[in-house]
Short mmCIF file of C-alpha atoms and ligand atoms in Angstrom, two decimals:
data_model
loop_
_atom_site.label_atom_id
_atom_site.label_comp_id
_atom_site.label_asym_id
_atom_site.label_seq_id
_atom_site.Cartn_x
_atom_site.Cartn_y
_atom_site.Cartn_z
CA MET A 2 114.17 115.87 116.84
CA LYS A 3 110.71 117.23 117.43
CA LYS A 4 109.86 119.38 114.43
CA LEU A 5 109.61 118.83 110.69
CA SER A 6 111.55 122.05 110.16
CA GLU A 7 114.55 120.32 111.78
CA VAL A 8 114.65 117.46 109.25
CA ASN A 9 117.61 117.83 106.91
CA LEU A 10 116.48 117.05 103.37
CA SER A 11 119.64 118.22 101.62
CA SER A 12 120.74 114.72 100.63
CA LEU A 13 117.54 113.98 98.70
CA PRO A 14 117.80 113.94 94.92
CA GLN A 15 115.93 116.31 92.63
CA GLY A 16 112.56 114.88 91.80
CA PHE A 17 111.98 113.16 95.15
CA MET A 18 108.20 113.10 95.45
CA TRP A 19 106.23 114.20 98.50
CA GLY A 20 102.63 113.19 98.85
CA ALA A 21 99.69 112.19 100.98
CA ALA A 22 97.54 109.07 100.76
CA THR A 23 93.90 108.10 101.23
CA ALA A 24 91.67 105.14 100.34
CA SER A 25 88.21 105.06 98.77
CA PHE A 26 86.13 103.37 101.47
CA GLN A 27 87.74 105.41 104.23
CA ILE A 28 86.83 108.80 102.78
CA GLU A 29 84.34 108.71 99.90
CA GLY A 30 80.85 107.77 101.10
CA GLY A 31 78.02 107.52 98.60
CA TYR A 32 76.51 104.10 99.20
CA ALA A 33 73.25 105.39 100.67
CA SER A 34 72.77 107.79 97.76
CA GLY A 35 73.05 104.91 95.31
CA ASP A 36 76.33 106.17 93.90
CA ARG A 37 78.09 102.86 94.18
CA GLY A 38 77.57 99.15 94.70
CA ARG A 39 77.85 97.45 98.05
CA CYS A 40 81.17 96.17 99.33
CA ILE A 41 82.39 93.76 102.00
CA TRP A 42 83.11 96.65 104.40
CA ASP A 43 79.47 97.78 104.19
CA ASP A 44 78.63 94.22 105.17
CA LEU A 45 81.11 94.11 108.05
CA CYS A 46 79.72 97.41 109.39
CA ASP A 47 76.38 95.61 109.73
CA VAL A 48 77.84 92.90 111.95
CA PRO A 49 77.17 93.84 115.59
CA GLY A 50 80.41 94.53 117.44
CA ALA A 51 82.66 94.37 114.37
CA ILE A 52 83.41 98.12 114.33
CA SER A 53 84.41 99.45 117.72
CA ASP A 54 82.44 102.72 117.52
CA GLY A 55 79.41 101.01 115.96
CA THR A 56 79.68 102.85 112.60
CA LYS A 57 76.97 101.73 110.18
CA ASP A 58 76.24 103.06 106.69
CA CYS A 59 79.73 104.52 106.58
CA VAL A 60 79.93 107.84 104.73
CA GLY A 61 83.68 108.21 105.12
CA VAL A 62 84.28 111.94 105.28
CA GLU A 63 82.02 112.65 102.31
CA HIS A 64 84.91 113.15 99.92
CA LEU A 65 82.46 112.45 97.10
CA THR A 66 80.69 115.75 97.74
CA HIS A 67 83.80 117.62 98.96
CA LEU A 68 86.01 116.77 96.01
CA GLU A 69 86.89 120.28 94.87
CA GLU A 70 87.68 121.41 98.39
CA ASP A 71 89.89 118.36 98.96
CA LEU A 72 91.72 118.97 95.68
CA ASP A 73 92.35 122.54 96.77
CA LEU A 74 93.73 121.28 100.08
CA ILE A 75 96.11 118.95 98.24
CA LYS A 76 97.31 121.86 96.15
CA TRP A 77 97.60 124.16 99.16
CA MET A 78 99.80 121.55 100.85
CA ASN A 79 102.42 121.72 98.06
CA LEU A 80 102.14 117.99 97.38
CA ASP A 81 103.89 116.64 94.29
CA THR A 82 101.70 113.57 94.26
CA TYR A 83 98.49 112.17 95.72
CA ARG A 84 97.80 108.48 96.34
CA PHE A 85 94.16 107.37 96.25
CA SER A 86 92.29 104.18 95.50
CA PHE A 87 89.54 103.42 93.03
CA SER A 88 86.43 101.97 94.59
CA TRP A 89 85.76 98.87 92.50
CA PRO A 90 82.01 98.84 93.39
CA ARG A 91 81.74 102.51 92.36
CA VAL A 92 82.94 101.83 88.83
CA GLN A 93 81.48 98.31 88.52
CA PRO A 94 78.76 97.90 91.16
CA THR A 95 78.71 94.09 91.35
CA GLY A 96 82.28 93.41 90.24
CA SER A 97 80.99 91.77 87.04
CA GLY A 98 79.47 93.01 83.81
CA GLU A 99 78.48 96.62 83.26
CA PHE A 100 80.67 99.49 84.37
CA SER A 101 79.09 102.64 85.77
CA GLU A 102 79.75 105.75 83.72
CA LYS A 103 78.77 107.92 86.68
CA GLY A 104 81.37 106.17 88.84
CA MET A 105 84.02 106.57 86.17
CA GLN A 106 83.22 110.25 85.87
CA PHE A 107 83.90 110.78 89.55
CA TYR A 108 87.47 109.55 89.00
CA ASP A 109 87.73 111.64 85.81
CA ARG A 110 87.02 114.67 87.95
CA LEU A 111 89.50 113.58 90.61
CA VAL A 112 92.32 112.79 88.19
CA ASP A 113 91.70 115.80 85.96
CA GLY A 114 91.52 118.00 89.05
CA LEU A 115 94.89 116.71 90.22
CA LEU A 116 96.53 117.17 86.84
CA ALA A 117 95.10 120.67 86.47
CA ARG A 118 96.79 121.51 89.77
CA GLY A 119 100.10 119.96 88.70
CA ILE A 120 99.81 116.95 91.02
CA ILE A 121 100.84 113.43 89.99
CA PRO A 122 98.13 110.82 90.63
CA ASN A 123 99.11 107.43 92.08
CA ALA A 124 96.16 105.04 91.87
CA THR A 125 95.60 101.81 93.79
CA LEU A 126 93.10 99.38 92.27
CA TYR A 127 92.22 97.51 95.44
CA HIS A 128 92.24 99.00 98.92
CA TRP A 129 89.94 96.41 100.51
CA ASP A 130 86.46 97.31 99.18
CA LEU A 131 85.57 94.12 97.31
CA PRO A 132 82.09 94.19 95.70
CA SER A 133 79.87 92.13 98.01
CA GLU A 134 78.63 89.87 95.21
CA LEU A 135 82.15 88.60 94.71
CA GLN A 136 82.37 87.51 98.33
CA THR A 137 79.26 85.39 97.86
CA ILE A 138 81.25 83.27 95.41
CA GLY A 139 84.20 82.89 97.77
CA GLY A 140 86.01 86.22 97.49
CA TRP A 141 89.75 86.18 96.89
CA ALA A 142 89.97 82.45 97.53
CA ASN A 143 88.20 81.90 94.22
CA PRO A 144 90.30 82.22 91.02
CA VAL A 145 87.18 83.49 89.21
CA VAL A 146 87.44 86.66 91.32
CA VAL A 147 91.00 87.06 90.08
CA ASP A 148 89.73 86.95 86.49
CA LYS A 149 87.17 89.63 87.33
CA PHE A 150 89.86 91.78 88.96
CA VAL A 151 92.00 91.50 85.84
CA ALA A 152 89.06 92.65 83.68
CA TYR A 153 88.48 95.59 86.05
CA ALA A 154 92.20 96.50 85.98
CA GLU A 155 92.20 96.45 82.20
CA LYS A 156 89.14 98.66 82.01
CA MET A 157 90.60 101.24 84.40
CA ALA A 158 93.91 101.25 82.52
CA GLU A 159 92.10 101.81 79.26
CA ARG A 160 90.17 104.76 80.67
CA PHE A 161 93.08 106.41 82.48
CA ALA A 162 96.12 105.39 80.42
CA ASP A 163 96.50 108.94 79.12
CA ARG A 164 96.42 110.50 82.60
CA ILE A 165 97.82 108.11 85.22
CA THR A 166 101.41 106.90 85.27
CA TYR A 167 101.67 105.32 88.74
CA TRP A 168 99.50 102.28 89.38
CA ALA A 169 99.38 99.82 92.26
CA THR A 170 97.38 96.62 92.09
CA PHE A 171 96.90 95.92 95.81
CA ASN A 172 97.17 97.70 99.11
CA GLU A 173 98.62 95.47 101.85
CA PRO A 174 97.69 91.97 100.67
CA TRP A 175 98.94 90.66 104.03
CA CYS A 176 96.02 92.48 105.71
CA THR A 177 93.48 91.16 103.21
CA THR A 178 94.79 87.66 103.83
CA TYR A 179 95.34 87.47 107.59
CA LEU A 180 93.22 90.23 109.08
CA GLY A 181 90.39 89.34 106.71
CA ASN A 182 90.58 85.55 106.61
CA THR A 183 92.60 84.23 109.58
CA ILE A 184 91.68 86.42 112.51
CA GLY A 185 88.64 87.97 110.86
CA VAL A 186 88.86 91.49 112.28
CA HIS A 187 88.71 92.92 108.76
CA ALA A 188 86.18 92.19 106.03
CA PRO A 189 85.12 89.57 105.10
CA GLY A 190 85.51 88.53 108.74
CA ILE A 191 86.51 84.91 108.08
CA LYS A 192 88.60 82.73 110.41
CA ASP A 193 89.74 79.81 108.33
CA LEU A 194 93.24 78.58 107.53
CA PRO A 195 92.61 76.84 104.19
CA THR A 196 90.86 80.02 102.98
CA THR A 197 93.85 82.03 104.20
CA VAL A 198 96.30 79.99 102.14
CA LYS A 199 94.12 80.16 99.03
CA VAL A 200 93.79 83.94 99.37
CA ALA A 201 97.55 84.37 99.90
CA HIS A 202 98.12 82.55 96.61
CA GLN A 203 95.33 84.14 94.54
CA LEU A 204 96.43 87.67 95.47
CA VAL A 205 99.94 86.96 94.22
CA ARG A 206 98.52 85.59 90.95
CA ALA A 207 96.16 88.55 90.66
CA HIS A 208 99.04 90.99 90.98
CA ALA A 209 100.95 89.42 88.10
CA LEU A 210 97.91 89.08 85.83
CA ALA A 211 96.47 92.52 86.55
CA SER A 212 99.86 94.18 86.02
CA ALA A 213 100.05 92.60 82.58
CA ALA A 214 96.49 93.78 81.87
CA ILE A 215 97.38 97.36 82.85
CA LYS A 216 100.41 97.29 80.56
CA ARG A 217 98.33 96.03 77.65
CA LYS A 218 96.27 99.21 77.76
CA ALA A 219 98.82 101.59 79.26
CA PRO A 220 102.27 100.51 78.05
CA LYS A 221 103.95 103.49 79.68
CA ALA A 222 102.41 102.87 83.10
CA LYS A 223 104.66 102.30 86.09
CA VAL A 224 103.05 99.42 87.94
CA GLY A 225 103.83 98.29 91.48
CA VAL A 226 102.23 96.93 94.61
CA VAL A 227 101.87 98.40 98.10
CA LEU A 228 103.07 96.11 100.88
CA ASN A 229 103.04 96.41 104.65
CA LEU A 230 106.43 94.96 105.43
CA GLY A 231 108.39 95.25 108.60
CA ASP A 232 111.24 94.20 110.80
CA GLN A 233 110.15 91.45 113.17
CA ILE A 234 111.29 91.56 116.76
CA LEU A 235 111.25 88.66 119.13
CA LEU A 236 110.89 89.44 122.81
CA GLY A 237 111.68 87.01 125.57
CA GLU A 238 113.87 83.97 125.58
CA SER A 239 115.56 83.08 122.35
CA SER A 240 115.42 79.31 121.83
CA PRO A 241 116.12 77.55 118.52
CA GLN A 242 112.35 77.19 118.13
CA ALA A 243 111.83 80.91 118.74
CA GLN A 244 114.46 81.71 116.08
CA LYS A 245 112.68 79.44 113.65
CA ASP A 246 109.39 81.15 114.42
CA LEU A 247 111.04 84.52 113.82
CA GLN A 248 112.00 83.31 110.35
CA THR A 249 108.48 82.11 109.76
CA VAL A 250 106.95 85.44 110.70
CA ASP A 251 109.41 87.18 108.40
CA GLY A 252 108.37 84.77 105.66
CA LEU A 253 104.65 85.33 106.17
CA VAL A 254 104.90 89.10 106.46
CA ASN A 255 107.73 89.96 104.09
CA ARG A 256 109.17 87.25 101.85
CA TRP A 257 105.89 85.73 100.65
CA TRP A 258 104.81 89.05 99.10
CA LEU A 259 108.15 90.42 97.97
CA GLN A 260 109.36 87.23 96.36
CA GLY A 261 105.94 86.06 95.20
CA MET A 262 104.78 89.32 93.68
CA LEU A 263 108.08 90.65 92.37
CA GLN A 264 109.86 87.42 91.38
CA GLY A 265 107.15 84.81 90.99
CA LYS A 266 108.86 82.63 93.62
CA TYR A 267 107.47 81.36 96.89
CA PRO A 268 109.67 80.87 99.97
CA VAL A 269 109.92 77.12 100.51
CA ASP A 270 109.73 77.33 104.32
CA ILE A 271 106.34 79.04 104.06
CA LEU A 272 105.06 76.59 101.46
CA ASP A 273 106.02 73.78 103.87
CA ILE A 274 104.15 75.43 106.73
CA PHE A 275 101.05 76.07 104.63
CA GLU A 276 101.06 72.47 103.48
CA GLU A 277 101.57 71.13 107.00
CA LEU A 278 98.69 73.21 108.38
CA THR A 279 96.15 72.89 105.59
CA GLY A 280 97.30 70.27 103.12
CA ILE A 281 97.44 73.02 100.48
CA ARG A 282 100.72 73.80 98.72
CA PRO A 283 100.29 76.75 96.36
CA ASP A 284 102.03 76.20 93.05
CA GLU A 285 104.26 79.04 91.94
CA LYS A 286 103.88 77.90 88.34
CA GLU A 287 100.38 79.41 88.52
CA ILE A 288 101.71 82.90 89.28
CA ALA A 289 102.54 83.74 85.67
CA ASP A 290 104.93 86.46 84.59
CA THR A 291 105.62 89.07 87.29
CA SER A 292 107.78 91.30 85.11
CA ASN A 293 105.00 93.85 84.48
CA GLY A 294 104.36 94.59 88.13
CA ARG A 295 107.72 95.62 89.52
CA ASP A 296 108.37 99.10 88.20
CA TRP A 297 108.29 100.21 91.83
CA VAL A 298 107.37 98.78 95.19
CA GLY A 299 105.40 100.59 97.88
CA LEU A 300 106.19 100.30 101.57
CA ASN A 301 103.55 101.06 104.20
CA TYR A 302 105.27 101.24 107.56
CA TYR A 303 104.04 102.26 111.00
CA GLN A 304 105.82 100.05 113.53
CA ALA A 305 107.97 96.96 113.95
CA GLY A 306 106.29 93.60 114.31
CA VAL A 307 106.79 92.42 117.86
CA PHE A 308 106.00 89.04 119.28
CA LYS A 309 106.92 87.08 122.35
CA ALA A 310 108.63 83.73 122.05
CA ALA A 311 106.03 82.21 124.35
CA ASP A 312 103.25 83.32 122.02
CA THR A 313 104.50 81.47 119.01
CA GLY A 314 102.26 78.91 117.53
CA ILE A 315 102.27 79.44 113.82
CA ASP A 316 98.67 78.34 113.41
CA VAL A 317 97.31 81.81 114.07
CA HIS A 318 100.17 83.81 112.64
CA PRO A 319 102.15 84.93 115.66
CA GLY A 320 103.00 88.27 114.13
CA THR A 321 99.42 89.37 114.52
CA LYS A 322 98.97 87.97 117.97
CA ALA A 323 101.30 90.06 119.98
CA ILE A 324 101.58 93.34 118.14
CA ASP A 325 101.25 95.49 121.18
CA GLY A 326 103.45 98.52 121.35
CA ALA A 327 103.44 98.58 125.11
CA LEU A 328 105.21 95.22 125.17
CA PHE A 329 108.09 96.82 123.44
CA GLY A 330 108.56 99.55 126.00
CA ASN A 331 108.57 102.31 123.36
CA GLU A 332 106.39 105.37 123.16
CA VAL A 333 103.05 104.51 121.56
CA THR A 334 100.52 106.43 119.48
CA ASP A 335 96.82 106.72 120.31
CA ILE A 336 96.15 103.42 118.53
CA GLY A 337 98.80 101.67 120.64
CA TRP A 338 101.37 101.31 117.84
CA SER A 339 104.95 101.84 118.95
CA TRP A 340 107.48 104.34 117.65
CA THR A 341 110.15 102.40 115.75
CA PRO A 342 111.86 104.77 113.31
CA ASP A 343 115.01 102.63 113.24
CA GLY A 344 112.90 99.70 112.14
CA PHE A 345 111.65 101.89 109.28
CA ASN A 346 115.22 102.47 108.18
CA LYS A 347 115.99 98.74 108.51
CA THR A 348 112.94 97.73 106.50
CA LEU A 349 113.93 100.07 103.67
CA HIS A 350 117.37 98.42 103.62
CA TYR A 351 115.77 94.96 103.72
CA ILE A 352 113.77 95.66 100.55
CA ASN A 353 116.68 97.38 98.84
CA ASN A 354 119.06 94.51 99.61
CA MET A 355 116.63 92.07 98.03
CA PHE A 356 115.75 94.26 95.02
CA PRO A 357 118.35 97.03 94.60
CA GLN A 358 117.09 97.79 91.10
CA ILE A 359 113.46 98.45 92.08
CA PRO A 360 112.61 102.02 93.16
CA ILE A 361 110.83 102.20 96.52
CA LEU A 362 107.98 104.57 97.34
CA ILE A 363 106.93 104.93 100.94
CA THR A 364 103.22 104.75 100.21
CA GLU A 365 102.04 105.19 103.82
CA ASN A 366 103.54 106.35 107.07
CA GLY A 367 101.88 108.36 109.79
CA ALA A 368 100.51 108.36 113.29
CA CYS A 369 97.21 108.19 115.12
CA TYR A 370 96.72 111.08 117.53
CA ASN A 371 93.22 112.12 118.47
CA ASN A 372 93.84 115.81 119.17
CA GLU A 373 90.77 118.02 118.90
CA PRO A 374 90.83 121.76 118.17
CA GLY A 375 92.08 123.84 121.11
CA THR A 376 90.47 127.03 122.41
CA ASP A 377 92.31 128.92 119.66
CA GLY A 378 90.64 126.68 117.05
CA GLU A 379 94.00 125.17 116.05
CA ILE A 380 94.91 121.49 116.28
CA HIS A 381 98.21 121.19 118.10
CA ASP A 382 99.22 117.65 117.14
CA ASP A 383 102.83 117.97 118.21
CA LYS A 384 103.23 114.24 118.91
CA ARG A 385 102.30 113.50 115.30
CA GLU A 386 104.81 116.09 114.14
CA GLU A 387 107.52 114.58 116.32
CA TYR A 388 106.71 111.06 115.04
CA LEU A 389 106.84 112.25 111.43
CA SER A 390 110.12 114.09 112.00
CA LEU A 391 111.78 110.95 113.35
CA TYR A 392 110.40 108.64 110.66
CA ILE A 393 111.11 111.00 107.76
CA SER A 394 114.65 111.45 109.07
CA ALA A 395 115.07 107.67 109.17
CA ALA A 396 113.88 107.46 105.57
CA VAL A 397 116.14 110.27 104.39
CA ARG A 398 119.03 108.54 106.13
CA ALA A 399 118.22 105.32 104.24
CA ARG A 400 118.32 107.26 100.99
CA SER A 401 121.72 108.74 101.83
CA GLU A 402 122.91 105.23 102.73
CA GLY A 403 122.11 104.14 99.19
CA VAL A 404 118.53 102.91 99.34
CA ASN A 405 116.67 103.45 96.08
CA LEU A 406 113.93 105.54 97.70
CA VAL A 407 112.07 107.94 95.42
CA GLY A 408 109.11 109.30 97.37
CA TYR A 409 107.09 109.51 100.56
CA TYR A 410 103.33 109.72 101.20
CA VAL A 411 102.02 110.63 104.61
CA TRP A 412 99.01 108.68 105.89
CA SER A 413 96.67 110.39 105.78
CA LEU A 414 95.51 113.54 104.08
CA LEU A 415 92.30 113.54 106.13
CA ASP A 416 90.95 112.01 109.33
CA ASN A 417 88.84 109.09 108.16
CA PHE A 418 87.18 105.73 108.83
CA GLU A 419 89.90 103.63 110.43
CA TRP A 420 88.48 100.18 109.60
CA SER A 421 87.52 98.14 112.66
CA PHE A 422 88.19 101.19 114.87
CA GLY A 423 85.58 103.24 113.02
CA PHE A 424 86.05 106.98 113.43
CA SER A 425 87.61 106.65 116.87
CA LYS A 426 91.19 106.87 115.54
CA ARG A 427 92.45 109.94 113.72
CA PHE A 428 95.40 109.66 111.32
CA GLY A 429 94.79 112.82 109.25
CA ILE A 430 97.11 115.77 109.01
CA VAL A 431 93.89 117.62 108.26
CA PHE A 432 91.23 117.52 110.98
CA VAL A 433 87.69 116.63 109.94
CA ASP A 434 84.76 117.70 112.11
CA LEU A 435 82.55 114.62 111.80
CA GLU A 436 79.33 116.60 112.33
CA THR A 437 79.89 119.33 109.75
CA MET A 438 82.64 117.63 107.67
CA LYS A 439 84.61 120.87 107.88
CA ARG A 440 88.32 120.37 107.12
CA THR A 441 90.97 122.20 109.17
CA PRO A 442 94.70 121.62 108.57
CA LYS A 443 96.44 120.53 111.77
CA GLN A 444 99.80 121.87 112.91
CA SER A 445 101.43 118.84 111.23
CA ALA A 446 99.87 119.81 107.88
CA HIS A 447 101.26 123.34 108.16
CA SER A 448 104.70 121.96 109.02
CA TYR A 449 104.67 119.30 106.28
CA ARG A 450 103.62 121.96 103.77
CA ALA A 451 106.48 124.22 104.83
CA MET A 452 109.00 121.36 104.80
CA ILE A 453 108.24 120.31 101.21
CA GLN A 454 107.87 123.78 99.77
CA LYS A 455 110.21 124.11 96.79
C1 LIG B 1 97.11 100.77 106.80
C2 LIG B 1 96.00 100.91 105.78
C3 LIG B 1 95.37 102.26 105.76
C4 LIG B 1 95.21 102.85 107.15
C5 LIG B 1 96.49 102.78 107.92
C6 LIG B 1 96.43 103.38 109.29
O1 LIG B 1 97.23 99.44 107.16
O2 LIG B 1 96.50 100.64 104.49
O3 LIG B 1 94.16 102.17 105.06
O4 LIG B 1 94.16 102.27 107.79
O5 LIG B 1 96.92 101.45 108.01
#
């Protein structure tokens, strides 16, 4: 299957939601103009060598000043829903104290603009842009930061209760924990195991507490969390130790977040490993009531986790060590991630088997292809279209096999700042000329638009 027009959607229920996703730091801009406070990604951009294309003073794709145009694009694309994130330092520049009315008004315009166009907003409170001041007191390892997050969540719920139904607390807490604090390729760029364990625990607590805070102000809200889960594949010789490591990776990537955030329970094998490595054993009694934060669960999925038995050594989280699509022998995208649509289907079943009663939204799925406009001015990203066709088919199949799947968001609406890769990796279905900021829908955007047209 190579084209989105070949995907058979007939088994999907009425009301299945199609969308596209973005995140504040990746698209908005506005630090230099004083429109928001500083965040840990501004800081990481200042560290020489941290961002592969040397991006400094990141302006995203200037969504802040292109808002109306981007809203019109969303409408043009026939989307039912749009997933975005609030920039915490835009609405509360230091993460404590005063909120910024100007920052709030930007999101008023965004949310009102979506609603006026008949599009359902889905808002994430934290997609990695922690106010820098909060990192100076220890970031997510410090429970005081959790209290501040809860206050921020409550404030946003109060302001938007009348207009936003779908809320997520966190985007991919695994990335915040391990990419940010174990291997340090993401902000805040720390490499420390005790910090890692503390962060893994505080994020779970923060989800439960912030969900309750949202519900206090917005009782009708549907609150969930967005997780990057995946099937874990072991390459090479399978020894009893390798099987055990496979379980551990599954625990670190999947069970810790699913069970912790949705059930308030920690997997004992992972608690044992954390304790063995750091002397710290997070106490699940500190998680509090998780019942407010499981109205839905978001899955971000790009590829299977692959690691080689020989690479195991739990101290650095083996799942991150060997994720290299080429190892797997599959086709890879321009960021080196492998095509694993069957793994997507499997992961949907994995979540559904654990929590059959919780609706699943695919909150991100997409592909990096760096196609530039051709001589005809069009962007012929047929590999992206083929990737999307295979993955969407795998998701639709899961739904027809009984998985409680209710929607799909493509990552991403626009080409944008791809974290430590800077602007060198393009995930958008809309091309952005980085000199002029002109937006041009790619072939995949035209095809997605046609596929979801009612
Ligand atoms: C996910 C992130 C998102 C984007 C995609 C490619 O891990 O949530 O911001 O970078 O990967």
